[in-house]
Tab-separated table of C-alpha atoms in Angstrom:
chain	number	residue	atom	x	y	z
T	193	UNK	CA	0.554	3.579	27.469
T	194	UNK	CA	3.904	4.557	25.730
T	195	UNK	CA	3.816	5.004	22.165
T	196	UNK	CA	6.044	1.503	21.278
T	197	UNK	CA	3.147	-0.242	23.668
T	198	UNK	CA	0.702	1.209	21.409
T	199	UNK	CA	2.150	0.156	18.530
T	200	UNK	CA	2.751	-3.365	19.377
T	201	UNK	CA	-0.907	-3.720	20.337
T	202	UNK	CA	-1.897	-2.151	16.717
T	203	UNK	CA	0.358	-4.824	14.958
T	204	UNK	CA	-0.822	-7.523	17.015
T	205	UNK	CA	-4.743	-6.604	16.063
T	206	UNK	CA	-3.604	-5.958	12.457
T	207	UNK	CA	-1.721	-9.379	12.044
T	208	UNK	CA	-4.665	-11.206	14.015
T	209	UNK	CA	-7.288	-9.698	11.621
T	210	UNK	CA	-4.941	-11.205	8.794
T	211	UNK	CA	-4.822	-14.645	10.488
T	212	UNK	CA	-8.640	-14.626	10.558
T	213	UNK	CA	-9.126	-13.372	7.039
T	214	UNK	CA	-6.516	-16.216	6.072
T	215	UNK	CA	-9.211	-18.982	7.240
T	216	UNK	CA	-11.775	-17.984	4.788
T	217	UNK	CA	-11.113	-19.474	1.851
T	218	UNK	CA	-11.129	-18.399	-1.739
T	219	UNK	CA	-14.220	-19.300	-3.925
T	220	UNK	CA	-11.854	-21.165	-6.499
T	221	UNK	CA	-9.966	-23.084	-3.935
T	222	UNK	CA	-6.921	-22.512	-5.771
T	223	UNK	CA	-3.379	-21.233	-4.565
T	224	UNK	CA	-3.138	-17.487	-6.107
T	225	UNK	CA	-0.080	-16.713	-4.616
T	226	UNK	CA	3.255	-17.199	-6.524
T	227	UNK	CA	2.563	-18.486	-9.717
T	228	UNK	CA	5.809	-19.473	-11.871
T	229	UNK	CA	5.074	-17.418	-14.873
T	230	UNK	CA	4.746	-13.959	-12.764
T	231	UNK	CA	8.680	-13.633	-12.303
T	232	UNK	CA	8.693	-12.313	-16.063
T	233	UNK	CA	6.675	-9.386	-14.773
T	234	UNK	CA	9.371	-8.420	-11.911
T	235	UNK	CA	11.882	-6.648	-13.557
T	236	UNK	CA	9.067	-4.587	-15.472
T	237	UNK	CA	7.433	-3.997	-12.298
T	238	UNK	CA	10.679	-2.537	-10.499
T	239	UNK	CA	11.716	-0.120	-13.660
T	240	UNK	CA	8.178	1.482	-13.508
T	241	UNK	CA	8.100	1.378	-9.799
T	242	UNK	CA	11.592	3.245	-10.057
T	243	UNK	CA	10.433	5.681	-12.625
T	244	UNK	CA	7.504	6.780	-10.517
T	245	UNK	CA	10.255	7.354	-7.387
T	246	UNK	CA	12.403	9.663	-9.660
T	247	UNK	CA	9.323	11.645	-11.285
T	248	UNK	CA	9.115	15.474	-11.534
T	249	UNK	CA	6.592	15.697	-9.032
T	250	UNK	CA	8.472	14.129	-6.308
T	251	UNK	CA	9.009	17.375	-4.569
T	252	UNK	CA	5.108	17.923	-4.432
T	253	UNK	CA	4.332	14.807	-2.359
T	254	UNK	CA	7.555	14.286	-0.371
T	255	UNK	CA	7.126	15.252	3.326
T	256	UNK	CA	9.808	16.317	5.239
T	257	UNK	CA	8.267	14.792	8.498
T	258	UNK	CA	10.339	12.446	9.817
T	259	UNK	CA	10.484	10.448	12.981
T	260	UNK	CA	14.018	10.355	15.243
T	261	UNK	CA	14.579	7.252	17.770
T	262	UNK	CA	15.616	9.921	20.402
T	263	UNK	CA	12.145	11.962	20.319
T	264	UNK	CA	10.593	12.309	23.503
T	265	UNK	CA	7.153	10.671	23.864
T	266	UNK	CA	5.498	14.051	23.461
T	267	UNK	CA	7.437	14.934	20.234
T	268	UNK	CA	6.826	11.514	18.865
T	269	UNK	CA	2.799	11.863	19.376
T	270	UNK	CA	2.857	15.342	17.915
T	271	UNK	CA	4.658	14.011	14.603
T	272	UNK	CA	2.298	10.677	14.317
T	273	UNK	CA	-0.694	13.318	14.905
T	274	UNK	CA	0.815	15.279	11.645
T	275	UNK	CA	1.430	12.103	9.625
T	276	UNK	CA	-2.109	11.363	10.108
T	277	UNK	CA	-3.312	14.589	8.994
T	278	UNK	CA	-1.448	14.283	5.852
T	279	UNK	CA	-2.593	10.620	5.454
T	280	UNK	CA	-6.051	12.267	5.761
T	281	UNK	CA	-5.363	14.590	3.061
T	282	UNK	CA	-3.941	11.741	0.700
T	283	UNK	CA	-7.311	10.012	0.868
T	284	UNK	CA	-9.110	12.762	0.412
T	285	UNK	CA	-6.954	13.154	-2.594
T	286	UNK	CA	-7.990	9.503	-3.560
T	287	UNK	CA	-11.616	10.187	-2.738
T	288	UNK	CA	-11.777	13.333	-5.196
T	289	UNK	CA	-9.601	11.850	-7.857
T	290	UNK	CA	-12.142	8.591	-7.851
T	291	UNK	CA	-15.451	10.974	-7.578
T	292	UNK	CA	-13.793	12.550	-10.714
T	293	UNK	CA	-13.027	9.643	-12.914
T	294	UNK	CA	-16.494	9.053	-14.043
T	295	UNK	CA	-16.941	12.814	-15.202
T	296	UNK	CA	-15.427	12.181	-18.825
T	297	UNK	CA	-13.680	9.522	-21.054
T	298	UNK	CA	-10.389	10.591	-20.532
T	299	UNK	CA	-10.874	10.925	-16.549
T	300	UNK	CA	-11.973	7.297	-16.968
T	301	UNK	CA	-9.136	5.891	-18.957
T	302	UNK	CA	-6.381	8.070	-16.611
T	303	UNK	CA	-7.961	6.741	-13.441
T	304	UNK	CA	-6.324	3.510	-12.881
T	305	UNK	CA	-2.778	4.786	-13.598
T	306	UNK	CA	-3.496	7.976	-11.547
T	307	UNK	CA	-4.847	5.734	-8.622
T	308	UNK	CA	-1.468	3.688	-8.518
T	309	UNK	CA	0.458	6.762	-8.979
T	310	UNK	CA	-1.178	8.422	-5.801
T	311	UNK	CA	-0.965	5.101	-3.762
T	312	UNK	CA	2.659	4.974	-4.514
T	313	UNK	CA	3.247	8.520	-3.246
T	314	UNK	CA	1.202	7.635	0.005
T	315	UNK	CA	3.560	4.625	0.640
T	316	UNK	CA	6.642	6.920	0.257
T	317	UNK	CA	5.543	9.344	2.721
T	318	UNK	CA	5.083	6.773	5.562
T	319	UNK	CA	8.445	5.201	4.471
T	320	UNK	CA	9.822	8.599	4.755
T	321	UNK	CA	8.110	9.036	8.095
T	322	UNK	CA	9.750	5.986	9.696
T	323	UNK	CA	13.197	6.570	8.121
T	324	UNK	CA	12.873	3.780	5.655
T	325	UNK	CA	13.458	5.459	2.116
T	326	UNK	CA	14.318	4.299	-0.894
T	327	UNK	CA	18.082	5.878	-0.939
T	328	UNK	CA	18.808	3.202	1.272
T	329	UNK	CA	19.609	0.910	-1.895
T	330	UNK	CA	18.101	-1.923	-4.035
T	331	UNK	CA	16.921	-3.737	-0.971
T	332	UNK	CA	14.684	-0.976	0.038
T	333	UNK	CA	13.170	-0.261	-3.263
T	334	UNK	CA	12.286	-3.946	-3.417
T	335	UNK	CA	11.063	-4.004	-0.020
T	336	UNK	CA	8.719	-0.930	-1.021
T	337	UNK	CA	7.700	-2.512	-4.043
T	338	UNK	CA	6.451	-5.659	-2.140
T	339	UNK	CA	4.466	-3.407	0.019
T	340	UNK	CA	3.014	-2.014	-2.612
T	341	UNK	CA	2.076	-5.226	-4.436
T	342	UNK	CA	0.842	-6.436	-1.054
T	343	UNK	CA	-1.635	-3.719	-0.848
T	344	UNK	CA	-3.523	-4.882	-3.666
T	345	UNK	CA	-3.898	-8.265	-2.640
T	346	UNK	CA	-7.030	-10.100	-1.687
T	347	UNK	CA	-7.585	-9.882	2.248
T	348	UNK	CA	-7.761	-13.858	2.285
T	349	UNK	CA	-4.290	-14.302	0.849
T	350	UNK	CA	-2.491	-11.506	2.594
T	351	UNK	CA	-1.570	-13.162	5.814
T	352	UNK	CA	1.429	-15.427	4.356
T	353	UNK	CA	2.703	-12.630	2.146
T	354	UNK	CA	2.671	-10.297	5.364
T	355	UNK	CA	4.845	-13.031	7.265
T	356	UNK	CA	7.174	-13.222	4.286
T	357	UNK	CA	7.485	-9.514	3.842
T	358	UNK	CA	8.067	-8.620	7.399
T	359	UNK	CA	10.626	-11.238	7.930
T	360	UNK	CA	12.626	-10.176	4.582
T	361	UNK	CA	12.214	-6.298	5.935
T	362	UNK	CA	13.702	-7.122	9.710
T	363	UNK	CA	16.653	-9.572	7.824
T	364	UNK	CA	17.420	-6.485	5.750
T	365	UNK	CA	17.488	-4.256	8.718
T	366	UNK	CA	19.799	-6.405	10.793
T	367	UNK	CA	22.573	-7.489	8.838
T	368	UNK	CA	21.594	-7.947	5.132
T	369	UNK	CA	23.228	-5.210	3.037
T	370	UNK	CA	21.477	-6.947	-0.177
T	371	UNK	CA	18.142	-7.876	-1.116
T	372	UNK	CA	17.875	-11.904	-0.256
T	373	UNK	CA	14.269	-12.437	0.136
T	374	UNK	CA	11.219	-13.505	-1.747
T	375	UNK	CA	11.215	-13.579	-5.516
T	376	UNK	CA	8.307	-13.613	-7.934
T	377	UNK	CA	6.665	-10.487	-6.286
T	378	UNK	CA	3.842	-10.041	-9.194
T	379	UNK	CA	1.308	-12.686	-8.442
T	380	UNK	CA	-1.591	-13.856	-10.071
T	381	UNK	CA	-3.711	-12.365	-7.333
T	382	UNK	CA	-2.400	-8.754	-8.144
T	383	UNK	CA	-2.991	-9.179	-11.816
T	384	UNK	CA	-6.642	-10.503	-11.154
T	385	UNK	CA	-7.166	-7.462	-8.620
T	386	UNK	CA	-5.910	-4.905	-11.823
T	387	UNK	CA	-8.029	-6.626	-14.125
T	388	UNK	CA	-11.110	-5.966	-12.001
T	389	UNK	CA	-10.340	-2.348	-11.988
T	390	UNK	CA	-10.256	-2.631	-15.921
T	391	UNK	CA	-13.228	-4.306	-16.318
T	392	UNK	CA	-15.163	-2.055	-13.567
T	393	UNK	CA	-13.800	0.868	-15.440
T	394	UNK	CA	-15.052	-0.614	-18.891
T	395	UNK	CA	-18.377	-1.312	-17.367
T	396	UNK	CA	-18.554	2.376	-16.286
T	397	UNK	CA	-18.278	3.341	-19.897
T	398	UNK	CA	-20.554	1.216	-20.828
T	399	UNK	CA	-23.065	2.622	-18.410
T	400	UNK	CA	-22.337	5.875	-19.519
T	401	UNK	CA	-24.039	5.528	-22.989
T	402	UNK	CA	-27.173	4.871	-21.496
T	403	UNK	CA	-29.723	7.517	-20.048
T	404	UNK	CA	-29.788	6.437	-16.388
T	405	UNK	CA	-30.945	9.182	-14.199
T	406	UNK	CA	-27.750	10.714	-12.022
T	407	UNK	CA	-25.652	8.140	-13.669
T	408	UNK	CA	-22.452	10.268	-13.236
T	409	UNK	CA	-23.485	11.288	-9.788
T	410	UNK	CA	-24.329	7.793	-8.664
T	411	UNK	CA	-21.034	6.147	-10.191
T	412	UNK	CA	-18.854	8.912	-9.275
T	413	UNK	CA	-20.002	8.451	-5.406
T	414	UNK	CA	-19.356	4.811	-5.751
T	415	UNK	CA	-15.954	4.920	-7.245
T	416	UNK	CA	-14.986	7.801	-4.602
T	417	UNK	CA	-16.007	5.500	-1.943
T	418	UNK	CA	-13.997	2.606	-3.302
T	419	UNK	CA	-10.844	4.776	-3.849
T	420	UNK	CA	-11.170	5.839	-0.384
T	421	UNK	CA	-11.210	2.619	1.326
T	422	UNK	CA	-8.596	1.656	-1.078
T	423	UNK	CA	-6.223	4.379	0.289
T	424	UNK	CA	-7.548	3.778	3.563
T	425	UNK	CA	-6.392	0.150	3.916
T	426	UNK	CA	-2.888	0.947	2.013
T	427	UNK	CA	-1.926	3.628	4.415
T	428	UNK	CA	-3.111	1.228	7.598
T	429	UNK	CA	-0.822	-1.602	5.426
T	430	UNK	CA	2.325	0.585	5.251
T	431	UNK	CA	2.085	2.109	8.781
T	432	UNK	CA	1.753	-1.594	10.365
T	433	UNK	CA	4.716	-2.655	8.221
T	434	UNK	CA	7.332	0.375	9.009
T	435	UNK	CA	6.230	0.375	12.473
T	436	UNK	CA	7.171	-3.154	12.917
T	437	UNK	CA	10.776	-2.593	11.383
T	438	UNK	CA	11.006	0.411	13.478
T	439	UNK	CA	10.096	-1.371	16.770
T	440	UNK	CA	12.856	-4.200	15.512
T	441	UNK	CA	15.143	-1.672	14.723
T	442	UNK	CA	15.278	1.148	17.568
T	443	UNK	CA	13.554	-0.720	20.345
T	444	UNK	CA	13.517	-4.114	22.048
T	445	UNK	CA	10.546	-6.149	20.434
């Protein structure tokens, strides 16, 4: 099986999982995507995202590894193997950072911004590998931001956003010099996920004041597991997104 065929199979399996997850109704029974009030958050999110992109640690996280359209199958497989190793180190970093988050009050308070920062850098690494970097202009920046937000959505609401995101990405790749896709990127579902993180951190702090045997060890192990799984899900989302765009840009699909 060629790498292209393997990619197609991986994307089909990924989209099939999203479809079945979408069949599971939200407990509240409400539509949580595209609340009208959220469009006020979009300009703020874009500015923060661009600031993270241009930070002074950019060179530390930037990978020089990049796939070329004319790479042979052997070279392509070798590059993908190296990418997987880099992403494995990123997941390990997320695990360590999550585990250390309960070590002190300062670590606890900085956990969420650090998690978002490392997640953003992981997306940059994958985008760069498939030649979809933010140097491409505003459209690529917005698509990258939408992918970043998408990765934090609950599983039940990912399917529709995935269809919209990939459609807009492919349209920009084909003939659109500017971003003409979906607006209102920051949804209620994302805000709820971030609030859950904040509430969890607050509960950790409350437990930290109680005399519970091995409390820091247990909380650290739990948060390390959560951080690792979150990074694992994010890197899978990113690879499927950029693989699908790569196939549409460089091969018959």
